[in-house]
Tab-separated table of C-alpha atoms in Angstrom:
chain	number	residue	atom	x	y	z
A	1	UNK	CA	-51.889	-33.539	-0.644
A	2	UNK	CA	-51.447	-33.503	-3.672
A	3	UNK	CA	-52.127	-35.659	-6.503
A	4	UNK	CA	-50.211	-35.819	-10.131
A	5	UNK	CA	-53.287	-37.459	-11.980
A	6	UNK	CA	-51.142	-38.374	-15.919
A	7	UNK	CA	-54.258	-38.239	-18.222
A	8	UNK	CA	-57.440	-37.348	-15.765
A	9	UNK	CA	-59.069	-36.433	-18.606
A	10	UNK	CA	-59.376	-39.046	-19.575
A	11	UNK	CA	-62.216	-41.913	-18.531
A	12	UNK	CA	-60.795	-43.545	-16.363
A	13	UNK	CA	-58.247	-41.086	-14.835
A	14	UNK	CA	-61.320	-38.757	-14.344
A	15	UNK	CA	-63.388	-40.338	-12.671
A	16	UNK	CA	-60.312	-41.153	-10.568
A	17	UNK	CA	-60.168	-37.603	-10.193
A	18	UNK	CA	-63.310	-37.208	-8.267
A	19	UNK	CA	-62.763	-40.516	-5.782
A	20	UNK	CA	-59.428	-38.546	-4.775
A	21	UNK	CA	-61.391	-35.559	-4.139
A	22	UNK	CA	-63.264	-37.959	-1.868
A	23	UNK	CA	-60.519	-39.349	-0.319
A	24	UNK	CA	-58.919	-35.546	0.326
A	25	UNK	CA	-56.510	-34.943	-1.418
A	26	UNK	CA	-56.576	-32.579	-4.630
A	27	UNK	CA	-55.562	-33.182	-8.368
A	28	UNK	CA	-53.532	-32.057	-10.521
A	29	UNK	CA	-54.002	-33.234	-14.188
A	30	UNK	CA	-51.645	-33.434	-16.534
A	31	UNK	CA	-53.158	-34.387	-20.409
A	32	UNK	CA	-52.581	-33.367	-24.123
A	33	UNK	CA	-56.186	-34.092	-25.202
A	34	UNK	CA	-54.746	-36.004	-27.759
A	35	UNK	CA	-57.678	-38.336	-26.561
A	36	UNK	CA	-59.680	-36.900	-25.004
A	37	UNK	CA	-62.124	-33.219	-24.123
A	38	UNK	CA	-61.053	-29.826	-22.101
A	39	UNK	CA	-64.858	-30.210	-21.401
A	40	UNK	CA	-64.715	-32.912	-18.532
A	41	UNK	CA	-63.126	-30.493	-16.633
A	42	UNK	CA	-66.281	-29.021	-16.851
A	43	UNK	CA	-67.845	-32.371	-15.848
A	44	UNK	CA	-66.378	-32.155	-13.112
A	45	UNK	CA	-66.511	-29.341	-11.239
A	46	UNK	CA	-70.005	-30.651	-12.055
A	47	UNK	CA	-69.463	-33.006	-9.592
A	48	UNK	CA	-67.062	-31.427	-6.870
A	49	UNK	CA	-67.728	-27.816	-6.844
A	50	UNK	CA	-64.382	-26.931	-7.577
A	51	UNK	CA	-62.705	-27.357	-10.877
A	52	UNK	CA	-59.060	-29.287	-10.591
A	53	UNK	CA	-55.991	-27.655	-11.078
A	54	UNK	CA	-55.451	-29.017	-14.695
A	55	UNK	CA	-51.985	-28.530	-17.647
A	56	UNK	CA	-52.032	-29.190	-20.877
A	57	UNK	CA	-49.061	-31.092	-21.684
A	58	UNK	CA	-47.531	-33.140	-23.416
A	59	UNK	CA	-45.013	-35.812	-20.989
A	60	UNK	CA	-43.788	-36.403	-24.256
A	61	UNK	CA	-41.841	-33.542	-23.778
A	62	UNK	CA	-38.491	-34.339	-21.739
A	63	UNK	CA	-38.461	-29.967	-20.646
A	64	UNK	CA	-41.537	-29.749	-20.417
A	65	UNK	CA	-42.249	-32.773	-17.721
A	66	UNK	CA	-39.614	-30.998	-16.040
A	67	UNK	CA	-40.613	-27.684	-16.207
A	68	UNK	CA	-43.577	-29.217	-14.247
A	69	UNK	CA	-42.169	-31.102	-11.585
A	70	UNK	CA	-40.226	-27.761	-10.651
A	71	UNK	CA	-43.296	-26.070	-10.514
A	72	UNK	CA	-45.578	-28.905	-8.688
A	73	UNK	CA	-42.193	-30.386	-5.992
A	74	UNK	CA	-44.996	-30.952	-3.686
A	75	UNK	CA	-46.615	-34.428	-4.917
A	76	UNK	CA	-47.804	-37.075	-2.717
A	77	UNK	CA	-47.400	-39.163	-5.168
A	78	UNK	CA	-48.316	-39.566	-9.156
A	79	UNK	CA	-51.016	-42.029	-10.974
A	80	UNK	CA	-49.795	-42.440	-14.168
A	81	UNK	CA	-52.619	-43.180	-16.995
A	82	UNK	CA	-51.361	-40.685	-20.148
A	83	UNK	CA	-50.923	-43.998	-22.997
A	84	UNK	CA	-52.701	-44.354	-25.758
A	85	UNK	CA	-54.481	-47.448	-25.017
A	86	UNK	CA	-56.121	-49.324	-28.743
A	87	UNK	CA	-54.629	-52.829	-29.944
A	88	UNK	CA	-56.327	-52.839	-33.143
A	89	UNK	CA	-54.423	-48.681	-34.334
A	90	UNK	CA	-51.001	-50.848	-31.889
A	91	UNK	CA	-50.512	-53.187	-34.707
A	92	UNK	CA	-50.794	-50.498	-37.126
A	93	UNK	CA	-49.162	-47.915	-35.307
A	94	UNK	CA	-46.615	-48.999	-33.140
A	95	UNK	CA	-44.022	-46.132	-32.872
A	96	UNK	CA	-47.302	-43.893	-32.213
A	97	UNK	CA	-47.695	-46.809	-29.123
A	98	UNK	CA	-43.611	-46.874	-28.482
A	99	UNK	CA	-43.100	-43.491	-28.465
A	100	UNK	CA	-46.358	-42.464	-26.508
A	101	UNK	CA	-46.262	-44.928	-23.084
A	102	UNK	CA	-42.599	-45.318	-22.605
A	103	UNK	CA	-40.534	-41.643	-23.654
A	104	UNK	CA	-43.607	-40.709	-21.238
A	105	UNK	CA	-42.792	-42.890	-18.614
A	106	UNK	CA	-39.425	-43.116	-18.695
A	107	UNK	CA	-39.515	-38.557	-18.081
A	108	UNK	CA	-42.065	-38.863	-14.803
A	109	UNK	CA	-39.678	-42.066	-13.090
A	110	UNK	CA	-36.757	-39.120	-14.026
A	111	UNK	CA	-38.188	-36.217	-12.122
A	112	UNK	CA	-39.162	-38.931	-8.821
A	113	UNK	CA	-36.042	-40.248	-8.977
A	114	UNK	CA	-35.204	-36.551	-7.986
A	115	UNK	CA	-37.149	-36.176	-5.156
A	116	UNK	CA	-37.006	-37.396	-1.309
A	117	UNK	CA	-39.650	-40.114	-1.614
A	118	UNK	CA	-42.402	-40.579	-4.612
A	119	UNK	CA	-45.426	-43.394	-5.094
A	120	UNK	CA	-45.775	-44.329	-8.264
A	121	UNK	CA	-49.339	-46.118	-9.614
A	122	UNK	CA	-49.277	-47.545	-12.722
A	123	UNK	CA	-51.807	-48.223	-14.146
A	124	UNK	CA	-51.625	-51.511	-16.317
A	125	UNK	CA	-53.430	-53.764	-17.848
A	126	UNK	CA	-53.786	-57.444	-18.022
A	127	UNK	CA	-52.513	-57.478	-21.549
A	128	UNK	CA	-50.103	-58.408	-19.837
A	129	UNK	CA	-50.855	-61.824	-19.320
A	130	UNK	CA	-51.855	-62.749	-23.399
A	131	UNK	CA	-54.086	-65.849	-23.612
A	132	UNK	CA	-53.335	-67.088	-19.700
A	133	UNK	CA	-52.612	-71.139	-19.605
A	134	UNK	CA	-55.526	-70.971	-16.985
A	135	UNK	CA	-58.777	-68.788	-15.493
A	136	UNK	CA	-58.977	-66.553	-13.543
A	137	UNK	CA	-55.729	-65.182	-14.142
A	138	UNK	CA	-53.842	-64.302	-10.245
A	139	UNK	CA	-51.191	-62.717	-11.154
A	140	UNK	CA	-49.013	-64.998	-10.198
A	141	UNK	CA	-49.413	-65.792	-13.560
A	142	UNK	CA	-46.971	-65.588	-16.446
A	143	UNK	CA	-46.582	-62.657	-18.980
A	144	UNK	CA	-46.824	-63.806	-22.153
A	145	UNK	CA	-44.875	-62.183	-25.388
A	146	UNK	CA	-47.244	-59.866	-25.869
A	147	UNK	CA	-50.127	-59.860	-28.494
A	148	UNK	CA	-49.299	-56.481	-29.355
A	149	UNK	CA	-47.891	-54.009	-29.378
A	150	UNK	CA	-49.725	-51.969	-26.833
A	151	UNK	CA	-49.850	-54.743	-24.335
A	152	UNK	CA	-46.114	-55.006	-24.999
A	153	UNK	CA	-45.686	-50.845	-23.912
A	154	UNK	CA	-47.620	-52.244	-20.808
A	155	UNK	CA	-45.094	-55.266	-19.619
A	156	UNK	CA	-41.876	-53.297	-20.959
A	157	UNK	CA	-43.172	-50.886	-18.671
A	158	UNK	CA	-43.379	-52.604	-15.394
A	159	UNK	CA	-40.072	-53.991	-16.604
A	160	UNK	CA	-38.499	-49.976	-16.213
A	161	UNK	CA	-40.470	-48.941	-13.477
A	162	UNK	CA	-39.133	-53.074	-11.440
A	163	UNK	CA	-36.006	-51.636	-12.696
A	164	UNK	CA	-36.432	-48.128	-11.241
A	165	UNK	CA	-37.591	-48.707	-8.288
A	166	UNK	CA	-34.424	-51.239	-7.316
A	167	UNK	CA	-31.598	-48.722	-7.295
A	168	UNK	CA	-34.356	-45.380	-6.433
A	169	UNK	CA	-36.428	-44.239	-3.341
A	170	UNK	CA	-39.578	-44.547	-5.601
A	171	UNK	CA	-42.435	-46.947	-4.552
A	172	UNK	CA	-44.743	-48.824	-6.864
A	173	UNK	CA	-47.954	-50.360	-7.400
A	174	UNK	CA	-48.663	-52.055	-10.350
A	175	UNK	CA	-52.624	-51.662	-10.811
A	176	UNK	CA	-53.490	-54.833	-14.110
A	177	UNK	CA	-56.987	-53.799	-15.155
A	178	UNK	CA	-58.985	-56.347	-17.068
A	179	UNK	CA	-62.541	-54.415	-18.765
A	180	UNK	CA	-63.277	-51.043	-17.374
A	181	UNK	CA	-67.333	-50.036	-17.775
A	182	UNK	CA	-69.512	-47.052	-16.929
A	183	UNK	CA	-70.042	-44.365	-15.733
A	184	UNK	CA	-70.105	-41.483	-13.343
A	185	UNK	CA	-73.664	-41.605	-11.266
A	186	UNK	CA	-74.219	-38.386	-12.085
A	187	UNK	CA	-73.365	-38.951	-15.867
A	188	UNK	CA	-70.883	-35.551	-15.945
A	189	UNK	CA	-68.407	-37.198	-16.721
A	190	UNK	CA	-67.504	-41.185	-19.006
A	191	UNK	CA	-66.032	-42.528	-21.688
A	192	UNK	CA	-65.559	-40.636	-24.325
A	193	UNK	CA	-63.724	-42.828	-27.403
A	194	UNK	CA	-63.130	-40.524	-30.014
A	195	UNK	CA	-64.240	-41.823	-33.601
A	196	UNK	CA	-65.468	-45.584	-34.074
A	197	UNK	CA	-65.330	-46.691	-30.799
A	198	UNK	CA	-62.606	-49.313	-29.943
A	199	UNK	CA	-63.706	-51.468	-27.452
A	200	UNK	CA	-67.015	-53.224	-26.662
A	201	UNK	CA	-69.556	-51.345	-24.046
A	202	UNK	CA	-69.258	-47.190	-26.562
A	203	UNK	CA	-70.079	-49.743	-29.068
A	204	UNK	CA	-72.873	-50.194	-27.486
A	205	UNK	CA	-73.849	-47.417	-26.688
A	206	UNK	CA	-73.503	-45.137	-29.878
A	207	UNK	CA	-75.910	-48.146	-31.326
A	208	UNK	CA	-78.459	-48.394	-28.783
A	209	UNK	CA	-78.689	-44.290	-29.917
A	210	UNK	CA	-78.627	-44.588	-32.965
A	211	UNK	CA	-75.165	-43.249	-33.293
A	212	UNK	CA	-74.251	-46.982	-35.744
A	213	UNK	CA	-76.453	-49.607	-37.919
A	214	UNK	CA	-74.989	-52.392	-35.565
A	215	UNK	CA	-72.670	-53.655	-33.874
A	216	UNK	CA	-69.633	-56.402	-35.189
A	217	UNK	CA	-69.457	-59.188	-33.328
A	218	UNK	CA	-66.033	-60.310	-33.860
A	219	UNK	CA	-65.732	-63.611	-33.957
A	220	UNK	CA	-68.349	-66.541	-33.002
A	221	UNK	CA	-65.841	-69.435	-32.854
A	222	UNK	CA	-63.946	-69.270	-29.477
A	223	UNK	CA	-64.160	-71.844	-27.223
A	224	UNK	CA	-66.425	-70.824	-25.319
A	225	UNK	CA	-70.060	-71.553	-24.677
A	226	UNK	CA	-72.164	-69.186	-27.191
A	227	UNK	CA	-69.100	-68.731	-29.202
A	228	UNK	CA	-67.955	-65.186	-28.392
A	229	UNK	CA	-64.978	-63.747	-25.745
A	230	UNK	CA	-65.442	-63.338	-22.991
A	231	UNK	CA	-63.632	-60.751	-20.496
A	232	UNK	CA	-63.981	-59.510	-17.570
A	233	UNK	CA	-65.936	-55.596	-17.395
A	234	UNK	CA	-64.867	-53.898	-13.969
A	235	UNK	CA	-66.720	-50.454	-13.204
A	236	UNK	CA	-64.762	-48.197	-13.660
A	237	UNK	CA	-65.894	-46.358	-9.960
A	238	UNK	CA	-64.843	-49.326	-9.172
A	239	UNK	CA	-61.372	-49.475	-10.622
A	240	UNK	CA	-61.052	-45.976	-9.468
A	241	UNK	CA	-61.803	-46.088	-5.556
A	242	UNK	CA	-58.725	-48.760	-6.279
A	243	UNK	CA	-56.586	-46.160	-7.180
A	244	UNK	CA	-57.030	-44.631	-3.988
A	245	UNK	CA	-56.617	-46.903	-1.770
A	246	UNK	CA	-53.610	-48.299	-3.589
A	247	UNK	CA	-51.861	-44.923	-3.294
A	248	UNK	CA	-52.405	-44.712	0.645
A	249	UNK	CA	-51.864	-47.699	0.633
A	250	UNK	CA	-48.175	-46.405	-0.155
A	251	UNK	CA	-48.456	-43.310	1.480
A	252	UNK	CA	-49.275	-44.979	4.715
A	253	UNK	CA	-45.902	-47.756	3.978
A	254	UNK	CA	-47.877	-50.676	4.432
A	255	UNK	CA	-46.824	-52.260	1.789
A	256	UNK	CA	-44.876	-55.661	0.942
A	257	UNK	CA	-42.363	-54.875	-1.445
A	258	UNK	CA	-41.269	-52.175	-4.124
A	259	UNK	CA	-43.403	-52.896	-6.457
A	260	UNK	CA	-46.269	-54.816	-6.653
A	261	UNK	CA	-49.003	-56.032	-8.221
A	262	UNK	CA	-52.519	-56.345	-7.835
A	263	UNK	CA	-54.721	-57.311	-11.774
A	264	UNK	CA	-58.854	-55.284	-10.602
A	265	UNK	CA	-61.666	-56.717	-11.707
A	266	UNK	CA	-64.309	-58.206	-10.738
A	267	UNK	CA	-63.760	-61.818	-10.408
A	268	UNK	CA	-66.569	-62.272	-13.319
A	269	UNK	CA	-66.495	-63.183	-17.283
A	270	UNK	CA	-68.616	-61.949	-19.142
A	271	UNK	CA	-69.346	-62.695	-22.886
A	272	UNK	CA	-70.534	-60.133	-25.258
A	273	UNK	CA	-73.748	-61.892	-26.828
A	274	UNK	CA	-74.041	-61.447	-23.017
A	275	UNK	CA	-73.541	-58.711	-22.737
A	276	UNK	CA	-75.503	-57.491	-25.362
A	277	UNK	CA	-78.207	-58.428	-23.501
A	278	UNK	CA	-77.515	-57.606	-20.757
A	279	UNK	CA	-78.212	-53.902	-21.967
A	280	UNK	CA	-80.620	-54.718	-24.079
A	281	UNK	CA	-82.509	-55.572	-20.718
A	282	UNK	CA	-81.429	-52.229	-18.575
A	283	UNK	CA	-82.480	-50.115	-21.881
A	284	UNK	CA	-84.925	-51.932	-23.010
A	285	UNK	CA	-84.046	-51.947	-26.659
A	286	UNK	CA	-83.498	-54.262	-29.203
A	287	UNK	CA	-79.783	-53.936	-30.645
A	288	UNK	CA	-78.748	-54.983	-34.029
A	289	UNK	CA	-75.533	-56.897	-34.657
A	290	UNK	CA	-74.153	-58.810	-37.059
A	291	UNK	CA	-70.765	-61.863	-36.749
A	292	UNK	CA	-67.622	-60.564	-39.064
A	293	UNK	CA	-64.451	-62.106	-38.416
A	294	UNK	CA	-61.559	-62.567	-35.226
A	295	UNK	CA	-60.394	-59.464	-34.811
A	296	UNK	CA	-56.414	-59.612	-34.337
A	297	UNK	CA	-54.624	-59.525	-30.987
A	298	UNK	CA	-57.517	-60.672	-29.675
A	299	UNK	CA	-58.389	-62.992	-26.549
A	300	UNK	CA	-60.564	-65.466	-26.099
A	301	UNK	CA	-61.307	-65.209	-22.300
A	302	UNK	CA	-59.927	-63.044	-19.612
A	303	UNK	CA	-61.187	-62.722	-16.153
A	304	UNK	CA	-58.942	-62.115	-12.859
A	305	UNK	CA	-59.115	-63.767	-9.428
A	306	UNK	CA	-58.530	-61.283	-7.143
A	307	UNK	CA	-57.923	-62.858	-3.880
A	308	UNK	CA	-55.025	-60.714	-3.683
A	309	UNK	CA	-56.761	-57.203	-4.392
A	310	UNK	CA	-60.396	-58.402	-1.767
A	311	UNK	CA	-57.088	-59.338	0.974
A	312	UNK	CA	-53.664	-57.465	0.653
A	313	UNK	CA	-54.880	-54.670	-1.187
A	314	UNK	CA	-57.815	-54.364	0.789
A	315	UNK	CA	-60.016	-53.479	-2.028
A	316	UNK	CA	-63.051	-55.047	-3.880
A	317	UNK	CA	-65.553	-54.850	-7.208
A	318	UNK	CA	-68.747	-53.473	-5.740
A	319	UNK	CA	-71.461	-52.945	-8.949
A	320	UNK	CA	-72.261	-55.696	-11.384
A	321	UNK	CA	-72.213	-55.853	-15.241
A	322	UNK	CA	-75.931	-54.316	-15.283
A	323	UNK	CA	-75.504	-51.074	-13.283
A	324	UNK	CA	-71.500	-51.080	-14.952
A	325	UNK	CA	-74.268	-51.236	-18.252
A	326	UNK	CA	-77.102	-48.567	-16.740
A	327	UNK	CA	-74.761	-45.756	-16.391
A	328	UNK	CA	-72.745	-46.147	-19.743
A	329	UNK	CA	-76.619	-45.604	-21.859
A	330	UNK	CA	-77.157	-43.096	-18.886
A	331	UNK	CA	-73.848	-40.584	-19.879
A	332	UNK	CA	-74.230	-41.896	-24.288
A	333	UNK	CA	-78.346	-40.665	-23.015
A	334	UNK	CA	-76.517	-37.218	-21.812
A	335	UNK	CA	-74.176	-36.462	-24.602
A	336	UNK	CA	-76.549	-36.977	-27.558
A	337	UNK	CA	-79.144	-34.888	-26.194
């Protein structure tokens, strides 16, 4: 059974491709390489023993999307990762984010409505909750006004899918991730930020390896135990496995509604300083860092209530923060060697 993975050479997409093959699926990857590398395909081949099918395609081009689905009319599901994802960049360049994250989604859904039945897994984000009123965050928490254009594209994306599923053959699961980190245990694939990393862990590993002079900690005046922001860091392999479980749920018609929503996290929040300390422990390196001002669009804390994912979806995060950081460090060392 063939699954379309958009953005399949990206960080979460590539790890999901591996887990799809492990579960007996085949993947056809679509990626325009705007925020990924073709070398990831080689890493996938080394893990899987074969190279997944790949098409270099820009999903913002409606005709290309139509041609793709005409050619691959046998896909049993779509896992949609392809999107721009940096909060700060979205504040500076909102139209890029609206074009990339909304247009591509609409064009894919338009093609899926032509199929007798369609299964669609959407890569969403805990950013839709904004600064939630209480922790941990459940799926019932109200969707807050977005703190950034990136967050807004995820909210709008969810609304588009929900409206479309009501009146079409599409069944969908919206997966709201917390903070994906780590790398595949083989160190053949991992997070590959282009330019200066926007996320904490690659910035930590690049500082650890000497690529960056020091780490900037954005704010130490948050109302948290150590003053730094708190997030729920989930190992990317655990996260990838959830996508396969979600797809199987739709294929086996176990979904209880046309659109279901699940939080994907560990259920535990870690502060920036706790992550730094954990990295120092697993790497044996002292990490130089400085406290700087808060970053626009950042919230105080966000961590998941995972009860629904654990009981209804039948998925649980198993890997620890230290295991995540150890795998990220192994990957960083490999790509710099």
